Short mmCIF file of C-alpha atoms in Angstrom, two decimals:
data_model
loop_
_atom_site.label_atom_id
_atom_site.label_comp_id
_atom_site.label_asym_id
_atom_site.label_seq_id
_atom_site.Cartn_x
_atom_site.Cartn_y
_atom_site.Cartn_z
CA MET A 1 -112.52 36.50 226.09
CA SER A 2 -109.21 36.98 227.85
CA GLY A 3 -106.49 39.29 226.59
CA GLY A 4 -104.20 36.40 225.73
CA ARG A 5 -106.87 34.68 223.71
CA ALA A 6 -107.64 37.92 221.84
CA TRP A 7 -103.96 38.35 220.93
CA TRP A 8 -103.73 34.76 219.70
CA CYS A 9 -106.86 35.24 217.58
CA LEU A 10 -105.36 38.39 216.09
CA ILE A 11 -102.04 36.67 215.37
CA GLY A 12 -103.82 33.69 213.80
CA GLY A 13 -105.96 35.93 211.62
CA VAL A 14 -102.99 37.94 210.39
CA ALA A 15 -100.98 34.77 209.70
CA ALA A 16 -103.88 33.23 207.77
CA TRP A 17 -104.30 36.39 205.69
CA GLU A 18 -100.57 36.55 204.92
CA ILE A 19 -100.52 32.90 203.79
CA TYR A 20 -103.60 33.52 201.62
CA ALA A 21 -102.02 36.65 200.11
CA LEU A 22 -98.75 34.85 199.37
CA ARG A 23 -100.62 32.12 197.51
CA THR A 24 -102.93 34.39 195.52
CA ASP A 25 -101.56 37.91 195.04
CA PRO A 26 -98.41 39.13 196.84
CA GLU A 27 -99.56 42.75 196.41
CA ARG A 28 -102.26 42.05 199.04
CA LEU A 29 -99.70 41.41 201.80
CA LEU A 30 -100.31 43.60 204.84
CA SER A 31 -96.76 44.95 204.79
CA ARG A 32 -97.16 46.11 201.18
CA ALA A 33 -100.55 47.64 201.93
CA LEU A 34 -99.03 49.56 204.85
CA ASP A 35 -96.15 50.72 202.65
CA ARG A 36 -98.60 51.99 200.02
CA GLY A 37 -100.64 53.80 202.65
CA ARG A 38 -97.60 55.35 204.28
CA ALA A 39 -96.26 56.51 200.91
CA THR A 40 -99.60 58.05 199.97
CA HIS A 41 -100.29 60.23 202.99
CA PRO A 42 -98.07 61.58 205.79
CA VAL A 43 -100.81 61.15 208.41
CA ALA A 44 -101.05 57.45 207.53
CA ASN A 45 -97.30 57.20 208.06
CA VAL A 46 -97.58 58.69 211.56
CA ALA A 47 -100.62 56.54 212.41
CA CYS A 48 -98.89 53.31 211.34
CA ARG A 49 -95.78 54.12 213.34
CA ALA A 50 -97.82 55.12 216.41
CA ALA A 51 -99.83 51.88 216.24
CA VAL A 52 -96.67 49.77 216.09
CA ILE A 53 -95.06 51.66 218.98
CA ALA A 54 -98.22 51.51 221.13
CA THR A 55 -98.59 47.76 220.53
CA ALA A 56 -94.94 47.11 221.36
CA LEU A 57 -95.13 49.14 224.57
CA HIS A 58 -98.34 47.38 225.58
CA LEU A 59 -96.91 43.91 224.97
CA CYS A 60 -93.74 44.76 226.90
CA ARG A 61 -95.79 46.43 229.63
CA ALA A 62 -93.38 49.30 229.20
CA TYR A 63 -95.76 52.16 229.88
CA PRO A 64 -94.52 54.18 232.86
CA LYS A 65 -97.07 54.29 235.67
CA ARG A 66 -97.87 57.94 235.13
CA TYR A 67 -98.65 57.24 231.44
CA ALA A 68 -100.48 53.95 232.00
CA ARG A 69 -103.80 55.71 231.55
CA TYR A 70 -102.77 56.41 227.93
CA ASP A 71 -102.33 52.75 227.04
CA PRO A 72 -104.79 52.47 224.12
CA PHE A 73 -105.50 48.80 224.75
CA ALA A 74 -106.33 49.46 228.39
CA LEU A 75 -108.54 52.35 227.31
CA LEU A 76 -110.43 50.06 224.95
CA ARG A 77 -110.46 47.31 227.58
CA LEU A 78 -109.17 44.72 225.10
CA THR A 79 -106.91 43.13 227.69
#
């Protein structure tokens, strides 16, 4: 599976879950679950923020060359 296809599968899965949650129980939305987790534990707050920043940098290909080895998606060979 190519990296682009993996991202589209992830986006489709998240969109499907959000639509399902909106129709059944809005408390199951991913944004609300993240908010509850971040409010509960400070480490969860840091982990959520780090995941968002790492994903944004990866998608923008904004990692400087000397830090490219720290790209978590490249380390996991997802793309």
